[in-house]
Amino acid sequence: MPENKPVLDGDQVLAALAALANPHRLRIIAALASGGRNFVSQMARDAGISRPLMHLHLQKLESSGLITSKLELSSDGKALNYYEVTDFALVLTPQTIAQAALSLTSNSET
């Protein structure tokens, strides 16, 4: 496992896996990883989905810690929320899953 990447606890592993369990969200991560930060309207156009649906996917990814956002003003005064991928590493082995399971705080399934 890379030394500079934080180890995720059980709840974080579940959140990351749930966030990645959707083809749109996988494509969003791929687009941000290859193209750099971007804003909602452009990402929605590029993905061919509505802005509200893009917002939902981005919220799920951000709440899991896989992406971050930053609100900025454009030169013409418009507020743009830029998203970018965080520096994460998700290593799944039987051992890392067993370790993550020890730190779960909830027994419920989501």
PDB file of N, CA and C in Angstrom, residues 9 13 26 35 38 43 65 67 86 88:
ATOM      1  N   ASP A   9     -10.860   3.790   7.121  1.00  0.00           N
ATOM      2  CA  ASP A   9     -11.518   2.923   8.092  1.00  0.00           C
ATOM      3  C   ASP A   9     -12.708   2.234   7.425  1.00  0.00           C
ATOM      4  N   VAL A  13     -14.424   2.961   3.740  1.00  0.00           N
ATOM      5  CA  VAL A  13     -14.376   1.961   2.666  1.00  0.00           C
ATOM      6  C   VAL A  13     -15.784   1.727   2.114  1.00  0.00           C
ATOM      7  N   LEU A  26     -18.160   6.443 -11.841  1.00  0.00           N
ATOM      8  CA  LEU A  26     -16.847   5.981 -12.312  1.00  0.00           C
ATOM      9  C   LEU A  26     -16.344   6.868 -13.451  1.00  0.00           C
ATOM     10  N   GLY A  35      -8.714  14.870 -16.981  1.00  0.00           N
ATOM     11  CA  GLY A  35      -8.851  16.232 -17.495  1.00  0.00           C
ATOM     12  C   GLY A  35      -8.649  17.322 -16.475  1.00  0.00           C
ATOM     13  N   ASN A  38     -13.026  20.568 -12.932  1.00  0.00           N
ATOM     14  CA  ASN A  38     -14.042  21.012 -13.875  1.00  0.00           C
ATOM     15  C   ASN A  38     -15.263  21.458 -13.091  1.00  0.00           C
ATOM     16  N   MET A  43     -19.230  19.388 -16.974  1.00  0.00           N
ATOM     17  CA  MET A  43     -19.208  17.935 -16.772  1.00  0.00           C
ATOM     18  C   MET A  43     -20.525  17.304 -17.217  1.00  0.00           C
ATOM     19  N   GLY A  65     -15.608  11.396   0.131  1.00  0.00           N
ATOM     20  CA  GLY A  65     -14.226  11.856   0.203  1.00  0.00           C
ATOM     21  C   GLY A  65     -13.402  11.599  -1.046  1.00  0.00           C
ATOM     22  N   ILE A  67     -13.852  13.123  -4.067  1.00  0.00           N
ATOM     23  CA  ILE A  67     -13.635  14.382  -4.765  1.00  0.00           C
ATOM     24  C   ILE A  67     -13.855  15.531  -3.784  1.00  0.00           C
ATOM     25  N   THR A  86      -9.681  13.767  -5.214  1.00  0.00           N
ATOM     26  CA  THR A  86      -8.750  13.773  -4.088  1.00  0.00           C
ATOM     27  C   THR A  86      -7.664  12.737  -4.352  1.00  0.00           C
ATOM     28  N   PHE A  88      -6.625   9.681  -3.421  1.00  0.00           N
ATOM     29  CA  PHE A  88      -7.032   8.506  -2.652  1.00  0.00           C
ATOM     30  C   PHE A  88      -6.463   7.243  -3.280  1.00  0.00           C
TER      31      PHE A  88
END
